[in-house]
C-alpha cells in the first residue's frame, strides 16, 4: 500500500518535530477523564476543513490510552471550529472502553485491538438493527522504554524481550543482553519490568508480537490482560511511562508518543540487517503491509509482527474507533459523524505524525471515510 505524497512529507517533517509538537496536544499524557479541549487556538487551514454539520451537545467516548495524545490534538482543533460540541474522551484502556460502549454509555470507543466475535454479537443490543464495526484511525509503534544509567542505545530482540517480561532474564548485565550490545557498559542492576494493570489493546499487540517473533520463549496466548509471571504493573500508558522515567532499571512498553521527557527506547533486532528504531516512519513501513480482514463495513486489519524488510518496525498497533454501523443514538449521531469525519480527513490524519503517530495508509483511510459517511 502506498501513502499519499503529502502524508509522506508529513511523516518526515513530523518525525523531526515530535518533541516540540507534543507540546501542542491538549492535557499532555495524563490518563484522566474530561479532555474537552477548546482553548480557541487553531490554524485557519485546519478549522476551515472541519465541517460541524449542525452538530451540538456533549459527546462521550472512552477507551485506548495509546491514542490519547492524538485525541487531545484532534479535540483541540475540532473544538475551536465546532464550539457547540463538547467531546469528553476518557482514556480508560481498550477493554474498559469496549465495555462502556457495549453498555450504551458512550457514542464511540477507542480500542487497540479489533472487536471479538462475541463483542460484535453483544453490540447488537445497543446498535439498533446494526452492529459495532472497527474503523482504523491511528497507527504507531509500540515503543519499549528503558531506564538504564549510562546506556543510551540499547538493542534487544524478541527472544530477549520475551525472557525479560517473563522474569527469565532479571539483570541488565545478563549475557543475552551483552551479546546484543557488545559496546555498551551494562550495569549490574536488577531489571524492573512493568506491564499494564488494566485491560489493554497495547498489551494485546505487544504479546502478539512476542508470540509471533519468539514462540519458543513466549508461551502465553496474546490477550488484553497480562498473563506472564512476575513483573510490576501500572495503570495506562502514561502510568507505565512514569514508572520508566522514575525507576532505575525499569523497562516497559507504550505508544511512542509517551516516550518523551528523556525516556530512551529500544531498537529491535529483526531479520533485517540492522536493528530497527521505534519511529513513525518505521512503523508506517510495517502498517502499510497490513490487510483488511473485516467483513462488510468492518475494517479490522491483520498486522505483520515479523517483518523482514529493512526499516520495518515489528511492534506496531492500530487503534480503532468503534461505532455502530446502524442504530447510533440520534442525539449524538451528528456530532459523532462530524468528529470522525474530521479525524479521518487529510487534515486530521496530517496531525498524527506531529504527535508521534503514523497516519493510516491511503487505501484504508479512504474506506474509513466512505464508511463514516454511511453511519446512521
Protein backbone atom coordinates (compact mmCIF):
# COMPACT_ATOMS: atom_id res chain seq x y z
CA UNK A 1 0.00 0.00 0.00
CA UNK A 2 1.26 3.49 -0.83
CA UNK A 3 0.78 6.58 1.26
CA UNK A 4 -0.07 9.87 -0.43
CA UNK A 5 2.91 12.09 -1.13
CA UNK A 6 1.56 14.66 1.27
CA UNK A 7 1.41 12.11 4.06
CA UNK A 8 4.97 11.05 3.31
CA UNK A 9 6.14 14.63 3.61
CA UNK A 10 4.18 14.97 6.84
CA UNK A 11 5.84 11.86 8.22
CA UNK A 12 9.33 13.15 7.57
CA UNK A 13 8.67 16.63 8.91
CA UNK A 14 6.61 15.34 11.81
CA UNK A 15 9.21 12.86 12.96
CA UNK A 16 11.77 15.67 13.18
CA UNK A 17 9.38 17.76 15.26
CA UNK A 18 7.86 15.16 17.58
CA UNK A 19 9.17 16.54 20.83
CA UNK A 20 8.17 20.11 20.05
CA UNK A 21 4.83 19.24 18.56
CA UNK A 22 3.80 17.20 21.57
CA UNK A 23 3.51 20.44 23.47
CA UNK A 24 0.59 21.31 21.21
CA UNK A 25 -1.53 18.43 22.46
CA UNK A 26 -4.21 19.21 25.00
CA UNK A 27 -3.64 17.88 28.50
CA UNK A 28 -0.34 16.12 27.68
CA UNK A 29 -0.23 12.46 28.67
CA UNK A 30 -2.49 12.42 31.72
CA UNK A 31 -4.73 9.38 31.80
CA UNK A 32 -7.60 11.36 33.28
CA UNK A 33 -11.10 11.98 32.13
CA UNK A 34 -12.50 15.21 30.62
CA UNK A 35 -10.49 16.32 27.59
CA UNK A 36 -12.83 18.81 26.03
CA UNK A 37 -10.01 20.91 24.58
CA UNK A 38 -11.25 24.10 23.02
CA UNK A 39 -8.92 26.87 24.11
CA UNK A 40 -9.71 28.51 20.80
CA UNK A 41 -6.25 28.04 19.31
CA UNK A 42 -6.26 26.59 15.82
CA UNK A 43 -4.94 27.23 12.36
CA UNK A 44 -7.32 28.72 9.83
CA UNK A 45 -6.49 25.95 7.36
CA UNK A 46 -7.40 23.17 9.78
CA UNK A 47 -10.52 24.93 11.03
CA UNK A 48 -11.78 25.70 7.53
CA UNK A 49 -11.85 22.00 6.62
CA UNK A 50 -13.78 20.90 9.72
CA UNK A 51 -17.49 20.51 8.94
CA UNK A 52 -19.63 20.82 12.06
CA UNK A 53 -22.84 19.90 10.18
CA UNK A 54 -25.07 21.50 12.85
CA UNK A 55 -23.63 19.13 15.48
CA UNK A 56 -24.12 20.15 19.10
CA UNK A 57 -24.14 18.81 22.63
CA UNK A 58 -21.77 16.53 24.54
CA UNK A 59 -20.06 13.52 23.01
CA UNK A 60 -18.87 10.88 25.49
CA UNK A 61 -16.19 8.42 24.41
CA UNK A 62 -13.59 6.27 26.14
CA UNK A 63 -11.03 3.52 25.63
CA UNK A 64 -7.48 3.29 24.31
CA UNK A 65 -4.93 5.31 26.24
CA UNK A 66 -2.43 4.73 23.41
CA UNK A 67 -4.31 7.19 21.19
CA UNK A 68 -4.93 9.78 23.90
CA UNK A 69 -2.32 12.25 22.69
CA UNK A 70 -3.78 12.04 19.17
CA UNK A 71 -7.31 12.52 20.51
CA UNK A 72 -6.15 15.54 22.51
CA UNK A 73 -4.66 17.15 19.40
CA UNK A 74 -7.80 16.43 17.38
CA UNK A 75 -10.15 17.75 20.06
CA UNK A 76 -8.16 20.96 20.32
CA UNK A 77 -8.63 21.66 16.61
CA UNK A 78 -12.21 20.41 16.40
CA UNK A 79 -13.46 22.30 19.46
CA UNK A 80 -12.12 25.57 18.08
CA UNK A 81 -14.16 25.09 14.90
CA UNK A 82 -17.29 23.44 16.36
CA UNK A 83 -17.93 25.40 19.51
CA UNK A 84 -21.36 23.84 20.11
CA UNK A 85 -19.84 20.36 20.63
CA UNK A 86 -18.03 19.24 23.77
CA UNK A 87 -16.07 16.00 23.40
CA UNK A 88 -15.08 14.12 26.54
CA UNK A 89 -12.64 11.26 25.91
CA UNK A 90 -11.69 9.14 28.93
CA UNK A 91 -8.55 7.01 28.31
CA UNK A 92 -9.67 4.08 30.46
CA UNK A 93 -7.97 1.42 28.31
CA UNK A 94 -9.27 -0.58 25.37
CA UNK A 95 -11.09 -3.22 27.42
CA UNK A 96 -12.95 -0.73 29.59
CA UNK A 97 -13.77 1.39 26.55
CA UNK A 98 -15.39 -1.52 24.73
CA UNK A 99 -17.35 -2.45 27.85
CA UNK A 100 -18.67 1.10 28.24
CA UNK A 101 -19.68 1.21 24.58
CA UNK A 102 -21.48 -2.15 24.76
CA UNK A 103 -23.37 -0.85 27.79
CA UNK A 104 -24.56 2.16 25.81
CA UNK A 105 -22.59 4.66 27.88
CA UNK A 106 -20.55 6.19 25.04
CA UNK A 107 -21.01 7.27 21.43
CA UNK A 108 -17.84 5.50 20.35
CA UNK A 109 -14.92 3.61 21.84
CA UNK A 110 -11.21 3.51 21.10
CA UNK A 111 -9.51 0.11 21.04
CA UNK A 112 -6.05 -1.06 20.03
CA UNK A 113 -7.49 -4.47 19.17
CA UNK A 114 -10.35 -5.26 16.83
CA UNK A 115 -13.64 -6.46 18.28
CA UNK A 116 -14.01 -10.13 19.10
CA UNK A 117 -16.92 -12.05 17.52
CA UNK A 118 -18.74 -12.23 20.85
CA UNK A 119 -18.35 -8.47 21.30
CA UNK A 120 -19.83 -7.87 17.85
CA UNK A 121 -22.77 -10.09 18.82
CA UNK A 122 -23.25 -8.21 22.09
CA UNK A 123 -23.19 -4.89 20.24
CA UNK A 124 -26.46 -5.71 18.53
CA UNK A 125 -28.16 -4.89 21.83
CA UNK A 126 -27.05 -1.24 21.61
CA UNK A 127 -26.86 -0.84 17.81
CA UNK A 128 -30.50 -0.99 16.74
CA UNK A 129 -30.76 -3.02 13.52
CA UNK A 130 -26.98 -2.91 13.24
CA UNK A 131 -23.73 -3.87 14.93
CA UNK A 132 -20.43 -2.39 16.05
CA UNK A 133 -17.66 -2.01 13.49
CA UNK A 134 -13.92 -1.28 13.63
CA UNK A 135 -12.62 1.87 11.95
CA UNK A 136 -8.77 2.01 11.89
CA UNK A 137 -7.81 5.59 12.67
CA UNK A 138 -4.41 5.79 14.41
CA UNK A 139 -1.22 3.86 13.74
CA UNK A 140 2.08 3.79 15.51
CA UNK A 141 4.93 1.85 17.06
CA UNK A 142 4.80 0.27 20.50
CA UNK A 143 8.00 1.64 21.97
CA UNK A 144 9.93 -0.27 24.62
CA UNK A 145 11.20 2.38 27.00
CA UNK A 146 14.01 1.73 29.48
CA UNK A 147 15.93 3.45 32.28
CA UNK A 148 19.46 2.06 32.49
CA UNK A 149 22.06 4.56 33.71
CA UNK A 150 24.88 5.05 31.22
CA UNK A 151 23.12 3.19 28.37
CA UNK A 152 21.74 5.47 25.67
CA UNK A 153 21.49 2.95 22.81
CA UNK A 154 20.06 -0.47 23.57
CA UNK A 155 19.31 -3.30 21.14
CA UNK A 156 17.07 -6.21 22.08
CA UNK A 157 15.44 -8.97 20.07
CA UNK A 158 12.12 -10.73 20.51
CA UNK A 159 13.57 -13.68 22.45
CA UNK A 160 15.36 -11.42 24.92
CA UNK A 161 12.30 -9.22 25.37
CA UNK A 162 10.15 -12.29 25.98
CA UNK A 163 12.52 -13.55 28.65
CA UNK A 164 12.76 -10.14 30.31
CA UNK A 165 8.98 -9.75 30.53
CA UNK A 166 8.56 -13.35 31.71
CA UNK A 167 11.10 -12.84 34.53
CA UNK A 168 13.62 -15.24 32.94
CA UNK A 169 16.25 -12.51 32.46
CA UNK A 170 16.44 -10.44 35.63
CA UNK A 171 19.63 -8.37 35.47
CA UNK A 172 20.82 -5.80 32.95
CA UNK A 173 24.29 -7.35 32.59
CA UNK A 174 22.84 -10.71 31.56
CA UNK A 175 24.88 -12.47 28.86
CA UNK A 176 22.00 -12.40 26.39
CA UNK A 177 21.79 -8.61 26.62
CA UNK A 178 25.59 -8.28 26.47
CA UNK A 179 25.69 -10.30 23.25
CA UNK A 180 23.30 -7.87 21.56
CA UNK A 181 25.11 -4.82 22.96
CA UNK A 182 28.85 -5.61 22.93
CA UNK A 183 29.90 -1.96 23.18
CA UNK A 184 27.52 -0.94 25.97
CA UNK A 185 28.56 -0.53 29.61
CA UNK A 186 25.74 -2.63 31.07
CA UNK A 187 25.48 -2.21 34.86
CA UNK A 188 24.96 -4.88 37.48
CA UNK A 189 21.39 -3.69 38.02
CA UNK A 190 18.12 -5.52 38.61
CA UNK A 191 15.58 -5.32 35.79
CA UNK A 192 12.26 -3.78 36.82
CA UNK A 193 9.76 -4.90 34.16
CA UNK A 194 6.41 -3.11 34.15
CA UNK A 195 3.19 -4.17 32.41
CA UNK A 196 -0.33 -2.78 32.24
CA UNK A 197 -2.63 -3.42 35.20
CA UNK A 198 -5.75 -2.72 33.12
CA UNK A 199 -7.10 -4.49 30.06
CA UNK A 200 -5.16 -3.01 27.18
CA UNK A 201 -5.01 -3.35 23.42
CA UNK A 202 -1.38 -2.28 23.66
CA UNK A 203 -0.72 -5.34 25.81
CA UNK A 204 -2.62 -7.45 23.28
CA UNK A 205 -0.49 -6.21 20.38
CA UNK A 206 2.76 -6.40 22.35
CA UNK A 207 2.11 -10.03 23.32
CA UNK A 208 1.05 -10.84 19.76
CA UNK A 209 4.47 -9.67 18.68
CA UNK A 210 6.24 -11.74 21.36
CA UNK A 211 4.30 -14.87 20.42
CA UNK A 212 4.83 -14.40 16.69
CA UNK A 213 8.52 -13.48 16.85
CA UNK A 214 9.64 -15.60 19.83
CA UNK A 215 7.29 -18.60 20.09
CA UNK A 216 9.88 -20.69 21.95
CA UNK A 217 10.27 -18.07 24.67
CA UNK A 218 6.71 -16.70 24.97
CA UNK A 219 4.24 -19.42 25.90
CA UNK A 220 1.25 -17.23 26.70
CA UNK A 221 -1.72 -16.51 24.48
CA UNK A 222 -1.95 -12.87 23.40
CA UNK A 223 -4.60 -11.01 25.38
CA UNK A 224 -5.59 -7.59 26.66
CA UNK A 225 -4.90 -8.86 30.19
CA UNK A 226 -1.27 -9.51 31.18
CA UNK A 227 -0.63 -13.26 31.60
CA UNK A 228 3.10 -13.64 32.23
CA UNK A 229 4.68 -14.27 35.61
CA UNK A 230 6.27 -11.65 37.82
CA UNK A 231 6.94 -8.06 37.00
CA UNK A 232 5.15 -4.98 38.29
CA UNK A 233 2.12 -3.15 36.95
CA UNK A 234 0.80 0.36 36.41
CA UNK A 235 -2.40 1.89 35.04
CA UNK A 236 -2.46 3.12 31.47
CA UNK A 237 0.30 4.02 29.05
CA UNK A 238 1.14 7.18 30.99
CA UNK A 239 1.45 5.16 34.19
CA UNK A 240 3.99 2.83 32.59
CA UNK A 241 5.95 5.74 31.11
CA UNK A 242 6.06 7.43 34.50
CA UNK A 243 7.50 4.32 36.14
CA UNK A 244 10.21 4.01 33.47
CA UNK A 245 11.14 7.64 33.93
CA UNK A 246 11.34 7.38 37.73
CA UNK A 247 12.68 3.86 38.42
CA UNK A 248 16.30 2.95 37.75
CA UNK A 249 16.44 -0.38 35.91
CA UNK A 250 12.87 -0.11 34.62
CA UNK A 251 11.61 -1.29 31.24
CA UNK A 252 8.11 -1.21 29.80
CA UNK A 253 6.04 -0.84 26.62
CA UNK A 254 3.80 2.02 25.50
CA UNK A 255 2.86 4.01 22.43
CA UNK A 256 5.69 6.13 21.06
CA UNK A 257 4.00 9.42 21.96
CA UNK A 258 4.54 8.57 25.64
CA UNK A 259 8.29 8.05 25.16
CA UNK A 260 9.28 11.61 25.91
CA UNK A 261 10.94 13.69 28.62
CA UNK A 262 14.20 11.82 28.23
CA UNK A 263 12.90 8.24 28.00
CA UNK A 264 15.20 6.10 25.84
CA UNK A 265 13.68 3.44 23.57
CA UNK A 266 14.95 0.06 22.42
CA UNK A 267 15.97 -0.66 18.84
CA UNK A 268 14.68 -4.09 17.84
CA UNK A 269 16.78 -6.74 16.10
CA UNK A 270 14.72 -8.36 13.36
CA UNK A 271 15.62 -10.46 10.33
CA UNK A 272 16.80 -7.27 8.66
CA UNK A 273 20.49 -6.43 8.61
CA UNK A 274 20.24 -3.50 11.02
CA UNK A 275 18.25 -3.09 14.27
CA UNK A 276 15.12 -1.00 13.78
CA UNK A 277 14.30 2.03 15.91
CA UNK A 278 10.80 2.90 17.10
CA UNK A 279 9.93 5.77 14.76
CA UNK A 280 6.83 6.90 12.92
CA UNK A 281 8.40 6.13 9.54
CA UNK A 282 9.49 2.64 10.57
CA UNK A 283 6.05 1.85 11.96
CA UNK A 284 4.42 3.08 8.77
CA UNK A 285 6.58 0.68 6.77
CA UNK A 286 5.06 -2.19 8.75
CA UNK A 287 1.47 -0.89 8.86
CA UNK A 288 1.48 -0.33 5.10
CA UNK A 289 1.68 -4.12 4.70
CA UNK A 290 -1.50 -4.68 6.74
CA UNK A 291 -4.52 -6.21 5.07
CA UNK A 292 -8.21 -5.66 5.76
CA UNK A 293 -9.73 -8.84 7.18
CA UNK A 294 -13.02 -7.42 8.45
CA UNK A 295 -16.22 -8.21 6.57
CA UNK A 296 -18.92 -5.85 5.40
CA UNK A 297 -18.37 -2.37 6.80
CA UNK A 298 -15.93 -3.66 9.42
CA UNK A 299 -12.35 -2.66 8.58
CA UNK A 300 -10.33 -4.74 11.06
CA UNK A 301 -6.73 -5.23 9.95
CA UNK A 302 -4.22 -8.07 10.09
CA UNK A 303 -0.76 -6.81 11.04
CA UNK A 304 2.61 -8.42 10.30
CA UNK A 305 4.57 -8.73 13.57
CA UNK A 306 7.59 -10.38 11.94
CA UNK A 307 8.61 -8.11 9.05
CA UNK A 308 11.97 -8.75 7.41
CA UNK A 309 12.18 -5.59 5.32
CA UNK A 310 14.86 -3.07 6.21
CA UNK A 311 13.45 -0.32 8.42
CA UNK A 312 10.16 -2.08 9.20
CA UNK A 313 9.50 -1.82 12.95
CA UNK A 314 7.82 -5.03 14.19
CA UNK A 315 5.91 -3.83 17.27
CA UNK A 316 3.04 -1.81 15.86
CA UNK A 317 -0.57 -1.24 16.72
CA UNK A 318 -3.58 0.30 15.05
CA UNK A 319 -6.20 1.99 17.17
CA UNK A 320 -9.79 1.57 16.01
CA UNK A 321 -12.71 3.86 16.67
CA UNK A 322 -15.63 1.53 17.39
CA UNK A 323 -19.09 2.73 16.45
CA UNK A 324 -22.43 1.30 15.32
CA UNK A 325 -22.87 0.95 11.57
CA UNK A 326 -26.61 1.43 12.15
CA UNK A 327 -28.57 2.35 15.24
CA UNK A 328 -26.36 5.09 16.64
CA UNK A 329 -28.15 7.33 19.14
CA UNK A 330 -30.00 10.09 17.30
CA UNK A 331 -28.90 12.82 19.71
CA UNK A 332 -25.17 12.08 19.28
CA UNK A 333 -25.03 10.84 15.68
CA UNK A 334 -24.42 14.28 14.07
CA UNK A 335 -21.52 15.05 16.42
CA UNK A 336 -20.12 11.52 16.09
CA UNK A 337 -20.07 11.69 12.29
CA UNK A 338 -18.73 15.23 12.27
CA UNK A 339 -15.82 14.41 14.60
CA UNK A 340 -14.99 11.09 12.95
CA UNK A 341 -15.11 12.74 9.52
CA UNK A 342 -12.57 15.28 10.71
CA UNK A 343 -10.11 12.83 12.27
CA UNK A 344 -10.25 10.62 9.16
CA UNK A 345 -9.74 13.63 6.87
CA UNK A 346 -6.45 14.60 5.28
CA UNK A 347 -6.01 17.37 7.85
CA UNK A 348 -6.89 15.12 10.77
CA UNK A 349 -4.53 12.39 9.66
CA UNK A 350 -1.89 15.04 8.95
CA UNK A 351 -1.70 15.87 12.67
CA UNK A 352 -0.67 12.33 13.60
CA UNK A 353 2.98 12.44 12.59
CA UNK A 354 3.41 15.69 14.51
CA UNK A 355 2.16 13.94 17.64
CA UNK A 356 4.32 10.82 17.22
CA UNK A 357 1.77 8.61 15.44
CA UNK A 358 1.52 7.10 11.96
CA UNK A 359 -1.30 8.05 9.56
CA UNK A 360 -3.43 5.21 8.25
CA UNK A 361 -2.40 4.28 4.66
CA UNK A 362 -4.42 5.98 1.95
CA UNK A 363 -6.17 2.90 0.60
CA UNK A 364 -7.51 2.06 4.06
CA UNK A 365 -8.41 5.56 5.27
CA UNK A 366 -10.38 6.11 2.05
CA UNK A 367 -12.58 3.16 3.01
CA UNK A 368 -12.90 4.56 6.53
CA UNK A 369 -14.19 7.87 5.17
CA UNK A 370 -16.72 6.11 2.99
CA UNK A 371 -17.95 4.05 5.93
CA UNK A 372 -18.31 7.09 8.22
CA UNK A 373 -20.45 8.89 5.63
CA UNK A 374 -22.91 5.97 5.73
CA UNK A 375 -23.29 5.73 9.51
CA UNK A 376 -26.90 6.00 10.64
